[in-house]
XYZ file of C-alpha atoms in Angstrom:
659
model
C -137.756 -64.454 -18.548
C -137.868 -66.363 -21.645
C -140.482 -64.688 -22.790
C -139.616 -61.499 -22.213
C -136.506 -61.926 -24.161
C -137.763 -63.276 -27.119
C -140.412 -60.071 -27.285
C -137.171 -57.544 -26.572
C -135.401 -60.261 -29.690
C -137.935 -58.929 -31.997
C -138.062 -55.075 -31.039
C -134.737 -54.966 -32.254
C -133.792 -55.014 -35.815
C -130.826 -56.580 -36.517
C -129.228 -58.712 -39.359
C -130.293 -61.824 -38.812
C -133.519 -60.287 -38.101
C -133.662 -58.716 -41.679
C -132.563 -61.575 -43.188
C -134.728 -64.826 -41.042
C -138.138 -61.962 -42.050
C -136.306 -62.467 -46.051
C -136.196 -66.365 -45.487
C -139.438 -66.661 -44.232
C -142.086 -64.500 -45.178
C -141.086 -63.264 -48.676
C -141.957 -65.824 -50.902
C -144.877 -65.832 -52.027
C -145.486 -62.483 -52.780
C -141.423 -62.324 -53.556
C -141.960 -64.379 -56.608
C -144.921 -63.173 -57.767
C -143.109 -61.424 -60.676
C -142.490 -65.038 -61.978
C -146.372 -65.096 -63.543
C -148.456 -62.279 -62.633
C -147.776 -59.822 -65.277
C -146.927 -62.611 -67.705
C -150.862 -63.445 -66.264
C -152.469 -60.325 -67.180
C -150.748 -60.078 -70.669
C -152.212 -63.137 -71.519
C -156.092 -62.386 -69.795
C -155.611 -58.907 -71.152
C -155.799 -60.014 -75.249
C -154.214 -57.420 -77.522
C -151.279 -55.765 -76.416
C -150.962 -52.095 -76.290
C -150.048 -49.144 -73.757
C -153.179 -48.984 -72.471
C -152.911 -52.788 -70.849
C -149.221 -51.963 -70.484
C -149.586 -49.164 -68.449
C -153.122 -49.798 -66.337
C -151.584 -53.269 -65.262
C -148.307 -51.999 -63.926
C -150.411 -48.913 -62.483
C -152.217 -51.824 -60.721
C -150.128 -53.674 -59.579
C -148.274 -50.485 -57.772
C -151.735 -49.376 -56.276
C -152.036 -53.246 -55.022
C -149.578 -53.216 -53.696
C -149.504 -49.448 -52.258
C -153.178 -49.554 -50.094
C -153.341 -53.637 -50.023
C -150.107 -54.700 -48.571
C -147.718 -51.244 -48.119
C -150.390 -49.494 -45.568
C -153.251 -52.236 -44.669
C -151.144 -55.349 -43.609
C -147.425 -53.406 -43.325
C -148.706 -50.523 -41.545
C -152.317 -51.133 -40.019
C -152.375 -55.208 -39.039
C -149.315 -55.369 -38.329
C -149.981 -52.914 -35.233
C -152.235 -56.029 -33.911
C -149.058 -57.869 -32.441
C -150.347 -60.233 -29.810
C -147.083 -60.061 -27.766
C -144.776 -61.208 -30.942
C -147.818 -63.395 -32.322
C -149.587 -62.236 -35.521
C -152.180 -64.072 -37.415
C -155.753 -63.674 -37.455
C -156.135 -66.043 -34.669
C -153.827 -64.071 -32.351
C -156.119 -61.268 -34.320
C -159.096 -63.075 -32.706
C -157.632 -63.722 -29.811
C -157.477 -59.403 -29.258
C -160.792 -58.956 -30.492
C -163.134 -61.998 -29.392
C -164.871 -60.321 -25.923
C -166.233 -57.601 -27.930
C -168.629 -60.184 -30.070
C -169.901 -63.735 -29.436
C -169.917 -64.232 -33.462
C -167.166 -62.571 -34.175
C -165.616 -66.268 -34.046
C -167.466 -67.037 -38.227
C -164.896 -64.891 -39.193
C -161.727 -66.401 -37.237
C -162.556 -69.667 -38.757
C -163.677 -68.677 -42.514
C -160.162 -66.850 -42.841
C -158.134 -69.459 -41.348
C -159.638 -71.919 -43.455
C -159.395 -69.959 -46.623
C -155.380 -68.760 -45.948
C -154.901 -73.033 -44.999
C -156.522 -73.726 -48.360
C -154.453 -71.304 -49.781
C -151.374 -73.560 -48.737
C -151.443 -75.613 -50.937
C -151.592 -73.485 -54.532
C -148.871 -71.659 -53.612
C -145.688 -74.386 -53.527
C -146.703 -75.842 -56.928
C -147.231 -72.362 -59.100
C -144.085 -71.120 -57.773
C -142.542 -74.220 -58.153
C -144.111 -75.068 -61.248
C -143.591 -71.407 -62.417
C -139.153 -71.868 -61.660
C -139.217 -74.994 -63.797
C -140.685 -73.792 -66.641
C -138.180 -71.318 -67.297
C -136.048 -73.693 -68.233
C -137.559 -74.061 -71.167
C -136.557 -70.850 -72.286
C -132.473 -72.461 -71.889
C -131.225 -73.320 -75.685
C -131.081 -77.316 -76.145
C -133.962 -77.936 -73.322
C -136.562 -76.327 -76.012
C -138.186 -79.348 -76.547
C -137.422 -81.221 -73.410
C -139.102 -79.071 -70.973
C -142.300 -78.114 -72.226
C -144.880 -77.060 -69.321
C -147.337 -79.328 -68.876
C -145.064 -82.471 -69.317
C -144.077 -85.379 -67.037
C -140.671 -84.458 -67.002
C -141.205 -80.768 -65.459
C -144.292 -82.445 -63.630
C -142.387 -85.165 -61.782
C -139.676 -82.380 -60.761
C -141.670 -80.607 -59.737
C -143.124 -83.546 -57.035
C -139.606 -84.438 -56.579
C -138.720 -80.636 -55.500
C -142.114 -80.413 -53.057
C -141.060 -83.485 -51.605
C -138.581 -82.694 -50.314
C -139.273 -79.127 -49.353
C -141.816 -80.674 -47.138
C -139.298 -84.405 -45.736
C -137.409 -80.785 -44.722
C -139.941 -79.052 -42.170
C -139.092 -81.149 -39.512
C -135.807 -79.594 -39.603
C -137.690 -75.994 -38.248
C -137.384 -73.028 -40.166
C -134.870 -71.841 -38.657
C -133.028 -73.723 -41.007
C -134.470 -72.393 -43.671
C -134.248 -68.427 -42.776
C -130.671 -68.987 -41.725
C -130.134 -70.852 -45.241
C -132.095 -68.875 -47.571
C -131.702 -65.311 -46.282
C -129.246 -64.736 -48.228
C -130.526 -66.799 -51.089
C -133.362 -64.079 -51.363
C -131.224 -60.815 -50.668
C -129.611 -62.177 -54.198
C -133.592 -63.017 -55.887
C -135.002 -60.291 -54.568
C -131.372 -57.852 -55.758
C -131.688 -59.939 -59.068
C -135.700 -58.415 -59.861
C -134.549 -54.948 -59.284
C -131.426 -55.206 -61.535
C -133.222 -57.078 -64.201
C -135.908 -54.327 -64.139
C -133.453 -51.622 -63.944
C -131.242 -52.638 -67.012
C -135.111 -52.524 -69.460
C -135.941 -49.377 -67.880
C -132.922 -47.530 -69.199
C -134.649 -47.962 -72.891
C -137.640 -46.971 -72.210
C -138.029 -44.707 -68.628
C -141.060 -43.476 -69.476
C -142.559 -46.692 -68.299
C -142.001 -44.946 -64.922
C -145.301 -42.433 -66.087
C -147.652 -46.464 -65.315
C -147.268 -45.250 -60.728
C -149.421 -42.525 -62.257
C -152.734 -43.742 -60.646
C -154.761 -42.744 -63.667
C -153.548 -45.638 -66.129
C -155.419 -48.071 -63.543
C -158.541 -46.624 -63.548
C -158.675 -46.046 -67.407
C -157.197 -49.930 -67.327
C -160.677 -50.824 -65.663
C -163.677 -48.620 -66.950
C -162.023 -48.578 -70.213
C -160.369 -51.698 -71.277
C -162.971 -54.242 -72.840
C -162.045 -56.459 -70.171
C -160.883 -53.821 -67.792
C -162.715 -54.789 -64.420
C -162.278 -58.656 -64.965
C -158.374 -58.511 -64.869
C -158.459 -57.567 -60.938
C -158.404 -61.723 -61.341
C -155.156 -61.479 -62.374
C -153.720 -58.165 -60.679
C -154.713 -59.859 -57.665
C -151.651 -62.541 -58.117
C -149.432 -59.162 -56.735
C -150.512 -59.351 -53.401
C -150.952 -63.346 -52.333
C -148.135 -63.063 -50.593
C -149.661 -59.908 -48.221
C -151.920 -62.823 -45.691
C -148.522 -64.292 -44.264
C -146.757 -60.861 -43.316
C -148.999 -61.029 -40.750
C -149.327 -64.822 -40.057
C -146.044 -64.767 -39.852
C -144.857 -61.500 -37.907
C -143.761 -64.453 -34.531
C -140.952 -65.939 -36.516
C -139.372 -62.831 -37.366
C -141.243 -59.461 -35.486
C -142.850 -56.182 -36.607
C -139.895 -53.700 -37.443
C -137.890 -56.482 -39.229
C -140.789 -56.809 -41.377
C -141.108 -53.288 -41.955
C -137.513 -52.430 -42.691
C -137.199 -55.760 -44.986
C -140.690 -54.464 -46.811
C -139.224 -50.850 -48.210
C -136.415 -53.233 -49.983
C -138.750 -55.657 -50.813
C -141.496 -53.747 -52.564
C -138.946 -51.061 -54.680
C -137.021 -54.619 -56.012
C -140.682 -55.694 -56.727
C -141.881 -52.574 -58.547
C -139.032 -52.092 -60.610
C -139.016 -55.508 -61.645
C -142.460 -54.958 -62.693
C -141.603 -51.717 -64.784
C -138.663 -53.807 -66.467
C -141.221 -56.920 -67.050
C -143.686 -54.017 -68.875
C -140.876 -52.415 -70.293
C -139.415 -54.967 -72.233
C -143.050 -55.902 -73.543
C -144.064 -52.813 -75.015
C -140.254 -52.603 -77.202
C -141.190 -56.071 -78.570
C -143.686 -53.908 -80.973
C -146.087 -57.298 -80.715
C -149.713 -57.950 -79.736
C -148.993 -61.036 -78.310
C -146.441 -62.704 -75.839
C -146.624 -65.505 -77.391
C -146.271 -67.357 -74.879
C -143.228 -66.084 -73.331
C -142.351 -65.372 -70.127
C -141.624 -61.092 -69.868
C -139.775 -62.480 -66.041
C -137.986 -64.447 -68.015
C -137.160 -62.582 -71.371
C -135.607 -59.810 -70.004
C -132.938 -62.030 -68.116
C -129.729 -62.428 -70.652
C -129.147 -65.103 -72.007
C -125.692 -65.726 -70.757
C -127.728 -65.455 -67.278
C -130.610 -67.453 -67.683
C -129.684 -70.837 -66.259
C -128.229 -68.955 -62.684
C -131.459 -66.821 -63.049
C -134.396 -69.752 -63.352
C -131.425 -71.343 -60.300
C -132.384 -68.636 -58.674
C -136.015 -68.425 -59.010
C -136.628 -72.123 -57.676
C -135.038 -71.879 -54.290
C -136.604 -68.449 -54.436
C -140.079 -70.600 -55.230
C -139.535 -73.365 -52.322
C -138.961 -69.972 -49.549
C -142.710 -68.732 -51.411
C -143.716 -72.673 -50.012
C -142.547 -72.127 -46.839
C -143.879 -69.008 -45.710
C -146.982 -70.603 -46.683
C -146.345 -74.083 -44.685
C -144.628 -72.940 -41.731
C -148.020 -69.961 -41.225
C -150.502 -72.781 -41.578
C -148.370 -74.468 -38.642
C -148.922 -71.396 -36.537
C -152.413 -71.541 -37.197
C -153.156 -74.873 -36.576
C -151.363 -74.861 -32.891
C -153.334 -71.604 -32.102
C -156.104 -73.022 -33.970
C -155.435 -76.277 -30.830
C -155.017 -74.392 -27.983
C -158.297 -71.988 -28.709
C -160.275 -75.407 -29.327
C -160.249 -75.135 -32.996
C -158.963 -77.250 -33.939
C -158.661 -81.390 -32.929
C -155.526 -81.687 -30.654
C -152.858 -83.418 -32.646
C -148.745 -83.882 -32.757
C -147.491 -80.582 -32.401
C -143.461 -80.530 -32.063
C -141.130 -77.769 -31.867
C -137.261 -78.375 -33.841
C -135.851 -76.051 -32.298
C -135.237 -74.344 -29.127
C -136.838 -70.591 -31.320
C -140.594 -70.893 -29.340
C -141.908 -69.596 -32.507
C -140.367 -72.871 -34.818
C -143.542 -75.558 -35.084
C -144.137 -78.164 -36.767
C -146.733 -80.189 -37.321
C -146.251 -83.346 -38.263
C -150.606 -84.371 -39.784
C -150.783 -80.926 -41.334
C -147.370 -81.586 -43.087
C -148.479 -84.096 -44.668
C -152.188 -82.975 -45.606
C -150.968 -79.712 -46.943
C -147.686 -82.461 -48.959
C -150.991 -84.557 -50.555
C -152.637 -81.509 -51.335
C -149.719 -79.614 -53.178
C -149.894 -82.994 -55.370
C -152.603 -83.787 -56.218
C -152.649 -79.892 -57.186
C -149.680 -80.313 -59.474
C -150.820 -83.823 -61.615
C -154.175 -82.024 -61.781
C -153.747 -78.640 -63.630
C -150.006 -79.525 -64.383
C -148.982 -76.109 -65.864
C -148.763 -73.049 -64.257
C -150.974 -71.266 -66.517
C -153.244 -73.129 -65.615
C -152.650 -72.666 -61.587
C -153.153 -68.968 -61.989
C -156.598 -69.626 -63.481
C -157.837 -70.902 -60.277
C -155.564 -69.233 -57.787
C -156.472 -65.725 -55.454
C -160.105 -66.853 -54.423
C -159.169 -68.432 -51.211
C -156.835 -65.572 -50.274
C -159.275 -62.512 -51.069
C -161.876 -64.070 -48.517
C -159.413 -64.343 -45.831
C -158.397 -60.415 -46.259
C -161.977 -59.447 -45.831
C -162.186 -61.463 -42.831
C -159.297 -60.005 -41.977
C -160.776 -56.585 -42.128
C -162.965 -57.521 -40.380
C -161.862 -58.598 -38.081
C -159.226 -55.437 -37.323
C -162.506 -53.182 -37.441
C -163.071 -54.501 -33.856
C -159.399 -54.203 -32.949
C -158.735 -50.586 -34.436
C -162.486 -49.211 -33.152
C -161.994 -51.380 -29.477
C -158.480 -52.039 -28.855
C -156.691 -49.069 -29.850
C -159.440 -46.671 -29.614
C -159.574 -45.208 -33.197
C -162.159 -42.948 -33.867
C -165.155 -44.085 -35.257
C -164.740 -41.781 -38.138
C -161.225 -42.836 -38.624
C -162.007 -46.544 -38.711
C -164.492 -45.877 -40.675
C -162.975 -44.525 -43.413
C -160.342 -47.283 -43.625
C -162.408 -50.025 -43.538
C -164.896 -48.724 -46.500
C -161.605 -48.508 -48.872
C -160.408 -51.753 -47.725
C -163.803 -53.236 -48.205
C -164.026 -51.877 -51.905
C -160.869 -52.949 -52.793
C -160.961 -56.151 -51.170
C -165.084 -56.907 -52.360
C -163.963 -55.536 -56.102
C -160.550 -58.498 -55.714
C -163.879 -61.389 -54.804
C -165.994 -60.590 -57.644
C -163.044 -60.292 -60.325
C -162.222 -63.919 -58.714
C -165.130 -65.701 -58.190
C -164.963 -66.501 -61.811
C -162.654 -68.917 -60.865
C -164.109 -70.693 -58.308
C -165.719 -72.965 -61.512
C -162.290 -73.420 -62.249
C -161.477 -74.750 -58.962
C -164.207 -76.573 -57.680
C -161.610 -79.381 -56.972
C -160.172 -76.963 -54.331
C -163.890 -75.967 -52.597
C -163.725 -79.856 -50.819
C -160.428 -79.251 -49.096
C -161.592 -75.301 -48.165
C -165.422 -76.310 -46.897
C -163.530 -79.141 -44.995
C -161.220 -77.300 -42.766
C -163.947 -74.862 -41.874
C -166.194 -77.559 -41.187
C -164.081 -78.976 -39.283
C -163.270 -75.779 -37.017
C -166.727 -74.848 -36.815
C -167.674 -78.231 -35.540
C -164.525 -78.409 -33.453
C -165.527 -75.523 -31.654
C -169.620 -76.154 -31.029
C -169.219 -79.557 -30.343
C -166.630 -78.131 -27.117
C -169.718 -75.367 -26.472
C -172.213 -78.076 -26.416
C -169.920 -80.073 -24.052
C -168.879 -77.836 -21.805
C -172.286 -76.757 -21.515
C -173.173 -79.778 -19.276
C -170.215 -80.533 -17.666
C -171.851 -79.950 -13.594
C -169.808 -78.246 -10.280
C -170.467 -78.168 -7.320
C -168.638 -77.492 -4.357
C -165.084 -78.964 -3.182
C -165.115 -78.072 1.358
C -168.855 -80.087 1.335
C -166.552 -83.333 0.221
C -163.163 -82.496 1.767
C -163.854 -84.902 4.377
C -165.224 -87.937 2.607
C -161.921 -87.365 0.088
C -160.265 -87.809 3.834
C -161.568 -90.360 5.032
C -161.290 -92.402 1.440
C -157.608 -91.655 1.772
C -157.268 -93.367 5.003
C -159.359 -95.790 4.649
C -156.680 -98.949 4.296
C -159.416 -101.348 3.492
C -159.422 -100.086 0.165
C -156.728 -100.576 -2.782
C -154.905 -97.284 -3.150
C -154.828 -96.775 -6.566
C -151.464 -94.272 -6.629
C -150.434 -92.439 -3.848
C -150.272 -89.710 -5.455
C -153.523 -89.114 -7.747
C -154.380 -86.500 -10.453
C -157.399 -85.343 -12.085
C -157.820 -82.358 -14.291
C -159.784 -79.522 -13.750
C -162.060 -77.034 -16.095
C -163.568 -75.588 -12.645
C -161.678 -71.738 -12.083
C -162.504 -71.005 -8.905
C -160.433 -73.220 -6.318
C -163.180 -74.617 -4.146
C -165.219 -75.917 -7.097
C -164.971 -79.251 -8.438
C -166.440 -81.115 -11.689
C -169.141 -83.141 -10.279
C -167.298 -86.332 -12.566
C -164.018 -85.897 -10.491
C -165.491 -87.091 -7.376
C -168.231 -89.362 -9.448
C -164.320 -91.237 -10.582
C -163.313 -91.163 -7.125
C -166.589 -92.627 -4.675
C -168.468 -94.116 -7.268
C -167.351 -97.149 -10.059
C -163.854 -98.025 -8.786
C -163.110 -95.676 -5.291
C -159.157 -94.836 -5.881
C -157.388 -94.770 -2.897
C -154.321 -92.228 -2.829
C -152.379 -90.593 0.281
C -152.797 -87.123 -1.829
C -155.404 -86.002 -4.156
C -153.844 -83.247 -6.647
C -156.524 -80.971 -8.658
C -154.543 -79.347 -12.220
C -156.132 -76.120 -13.510
C -154.557 -75.442 -17.675
C -155.335 -71.288 -18.163
C -154.682 -70.105 -21.685
C -153.520 -67.029 -21.994
C -153.917 -64.452 -25.198
C -150.530 -64.102 -24.685
C -148.294 -66.445 -26.475
C -145.483 -67.242 -23.969
C -146.408 -67.498 -20.231
C -145.463 -70.011 -18.642
C -146.194 -69.772 -14.642
C -148.156 -71.300 -11.773
C -150.072 -70.839 -8.166
C -150.458 -73.292 -5.910
C -152.941 -73.540 -3.441
C -152.957 -75.828 -0.259
C -157.175 -76.764 -0.011
C -156.912 -79.977 2.897
C -154.582 -82.058 4.593
C -155.158 -84.341 1.713
C -155.950 -81.988 -1.553
C -153.992 -79.102 -3.489
C -154.462 -77.240 -6.249
C -151.973 -75.949 -8.920
C -152.990 -73.616 -11.095
C -151.404 -73.064 -14.761
C -151.442 -70.265 -16.568
C -149.972 -70.582 -20.415
C -150.070 -68.996 -23.368
C -151.796 -70.157 -26.193
C -148.956 -70.679 -28.198
C -147.095 -73.239 -25.084
C -147.164 -76.548 -25.226
C -148.797 -78.001 -22.034
C -146.911 -80.863 -21.274
C -148.302 -81.211 -17.759
C -146.324 -84.598 -16.307
C -143.273 -82.585 -16.365
C -144.989 -79.367 -15.619
C -145.737 -81.007 -12.454
C -142.610 -82.989 -11.912
C -141.207 -79.537 -11.593
C -143.851 -77.859 -9.716
C -143.664 -81.229 -6.796
C -139.604 -80.402 -6.858
C -140.171 -76.818 -6.738
C -142.273 -77.030 -3.381
C -140.176 -79.622 -1.770
C -137.072 -77.730 -2.343
C -138.727 -74.810 -0.893
C -140.137 -76.458 2.043
C -143.611 -74.879 0.590
C -146.575 -76.422 2.776
C -144.477 -78.254 4.861
C -145.928 -81.688 2.358
C -142.579 -83.381 3.282
C -142.922 -83.982 6.839
C -146.316 -84.338 6.656
C -146.882 -86.261 3.764
C -144.452 -88.971 3.574
C -145.503 -89.709 -0.277
C -143.483 -86.775 -1.156
C -140.772 -87.491 -0.383
C -137.905 -88.328 -3.416
C -137.815 -91.768 -3.908
C -141.620 -91.484 -4.171
C -142.257 -88.568 -6.497
C -142.905 -91.182 -9.491
C -145.218 -92.901 -8.280
C -148.542 -90.982 -9.413
C -151.391 -91.440 -11.658
C -153.173 -88.391 -13.943
C -157.167 -89.706 -14.293
C -158.058 -88.278 -18.425
C -161.889 -88.516 -18.662
C -162.951 -88.879 -22.028
C -166.494 -88.543 -23.094
C -168.127 -91.424 -25.222
C -171.452 -90.097 -27.113
C -174.428 -92.297 -25.244
C -177.283 -94.007 -27.086
C -179.885 -92.370 -24.657
C -179.864 -88.960 -26.521
C -182.165 -88.245 -28.598
C -180.435 -84.801 -30.370
C -181.766 -82.210 -32.438
C -180.744 -82.743 -36.280
C -177.900 -79.885 -36.000
C -176.980 -80.523 -32.034
C -176.703 -84.258 -33.381
C -174.930 -83.662 -36.875
C -172.258 -81.733 -34.916
C -172.142 -83.859 -32.346
C -171.708 -86.647 -33.910
C -169.281 -84.715 -36.270
C -167.315 -84.049 -33.515
C -167.124 -87.337 -32.024
C -166.408 -89.301 -35.753
C -163.911 -86.604 -36.023
C -162.358 -87.017 -32.644
C -161.249 -90.761 -33.402
C -157.993 -89.200 -35.711
C -157.422 -86.861 -32.808
C -154.483 -86.876 -30.246
C -155.544 -88.244 -27.138
C -155.402 -86.302 -24.201
C -152.834 -87.787 -22.662
C -150.517 -87.478 -25.925
C -151.297 -83.934 -25.430
C -151.214 -83.327 -21.783
C -147.508 -84.955 -22.540
C -148.646 -87.749 -19.797
C -147.265 -91.236 -20.669
C -149.103 -94.466 -20.658
C -148.374 -95.621 -17.358
C -148.726 -92.283 -15.629
C -152.503 -92.409 -16.677
C -155.769 -93.647 -16.063
C -158.390 -93.624 -18.759
C -161.674 -93.641 -17.839
C -165.090 -93.140 -20.088
C -168.404 -91.138 -19.269
C -171.182 -91.453 -21.387
C -172.615 -88.331 -22.226
C -176.294 -87.323 -22.386
C -176.872 -83.897 -23.589
C -180.138 -84.561 -24.519
C -182.136 -87.827 -22.845
C -184.370 -89.552 -24.684
C -187.989 -89.755 -23.542
C -189.733 -93.287 -22.170
C -193.100 -91.612 -22.080
C -194.554 -94.662 -23.589
C -193.432 -97.463 -21.570
C -196.740 -98.366 -19.388
C -196.388 -102.022 -16.946
C -198.606 -104.725 -18.274
C -198.872 -107.164 -15.366
C -196.622 -107.769 -11.948
C -196.150 -111.781 -11.268
C -195.032 -112.120 -7.584
C -193.962 -115.886 -7.466
């Protein structure tokens, strides 16, 4: 019921929904006017009408084709029961090809890597605007220690604030972002009225002319791309705001963005200068009396820009954990809204990365020179997955899907090539990106390898043995209720290691044995369960949980048992005294912990993947914590994993003595 209410809420357009969408989603793309036009002018060399008109035309058509058409109209159709993002899209199409895992991993890794440069570049751009306030010219100098310290303090406060959830952020920042976009539009109009001829720049012929005839032409796309870097957040944060709220607010947002870019272009041409001379057209079009308030609003907007990437990163990692792409880490839900997620480890990894970016580049100009490479790759990966979605899920005709894909790939490949030259300036980021992608690749493949060696047997053949063990009073009782987590999809199958645990090592006697199976659904918020009585001593519970639901199995198990007692199902209260209310807490979960046996002889690839997997696993959250189990509720058993046994063919007997 709660999940349906959640989905229904996001199908409606509401004032609150619109404000939350403004407050969470548009920070990145909404603050791009702070630096995009300035960067194009600085990179373009001599400023003339061809450069200004071409720049605005490129920006307009990039926002139209890339942001509006691809993300707002096309990609938002890939609505996985209210959720968005590359992993939600992957969950919708993964059945159509095993290799689709690669674009999913690469897309997620590069989008996360982008999260460590978006906050520094937006906040730094806003703070550097104080340089234009009279009396602060010599105090606020781009790159000096004071600017860097102010930016670091703002970023630190932002990351500390994450623990309270984006509901608070959206509620507080929605009105601020509305004010920001209104300011963008009004400032743009204030310059356009002095140079209305600037509207001609929306003609695509000026974009084509710039790219084909300007000396730096095609390579300026690297700077043009800055105007759409937040487009991926439109889809990633779908679950926070809903499709219709995003599509409605985008009309308003795009209008104000274009007006502001037109205003910056008009101001630039009215100066009749060949260079900007260090000026930022965004702050230059602000009336002097309004400069300080504008900078304060810009700073608030830049904080929201950071929020868009951070909240999107939390969503991605949460889904990655559910789909076995990422080690289990602590996931918190700071509010009662399902979309609000806080992941402490990712929060502080991003915080550290942002600090390193600020200290390494120091100025927004240096950051823009390294910005955009990662996100172009993320967009290309989304395009690949979208092909499968449109063709096989939506069943669009092949020729229509092909035309759409050719358009997107042509545009994004051009941006990728233009941004590829930045890789020399951003080698610093490659470690971060490669680390993220490698972690996902290693974790996904290691789980496949370890799961491959799970051995299942017929449970029915061993029910009598289990009953006998339960009644054997000579064996010490471990707990009234002993619970094993099983991966067996069929209710009458069980892992061999579970029976080994029961009968070999230390025999484990209990009044009742429970088998708990967790099935992850492609729907985000499913919370259902089924119970099957396999024998007098064995009961199985199947939990069907959405990929966004945190599996608090201890709590869920207790609620299931209480429901069964209340409903008098299976008559277990009469038949099994152990299930009396006072003994309800007398239970233990048996958790298996794999360790890599020394008796293995791997190939180079398997050895690297498995050794890396177990090294990473030491940093991950334990299964007990991941499933919401307290220490006193669990028994941990270490299982040596023998994937490829070593050969002892050379071992031979040389003597035998009997004394």
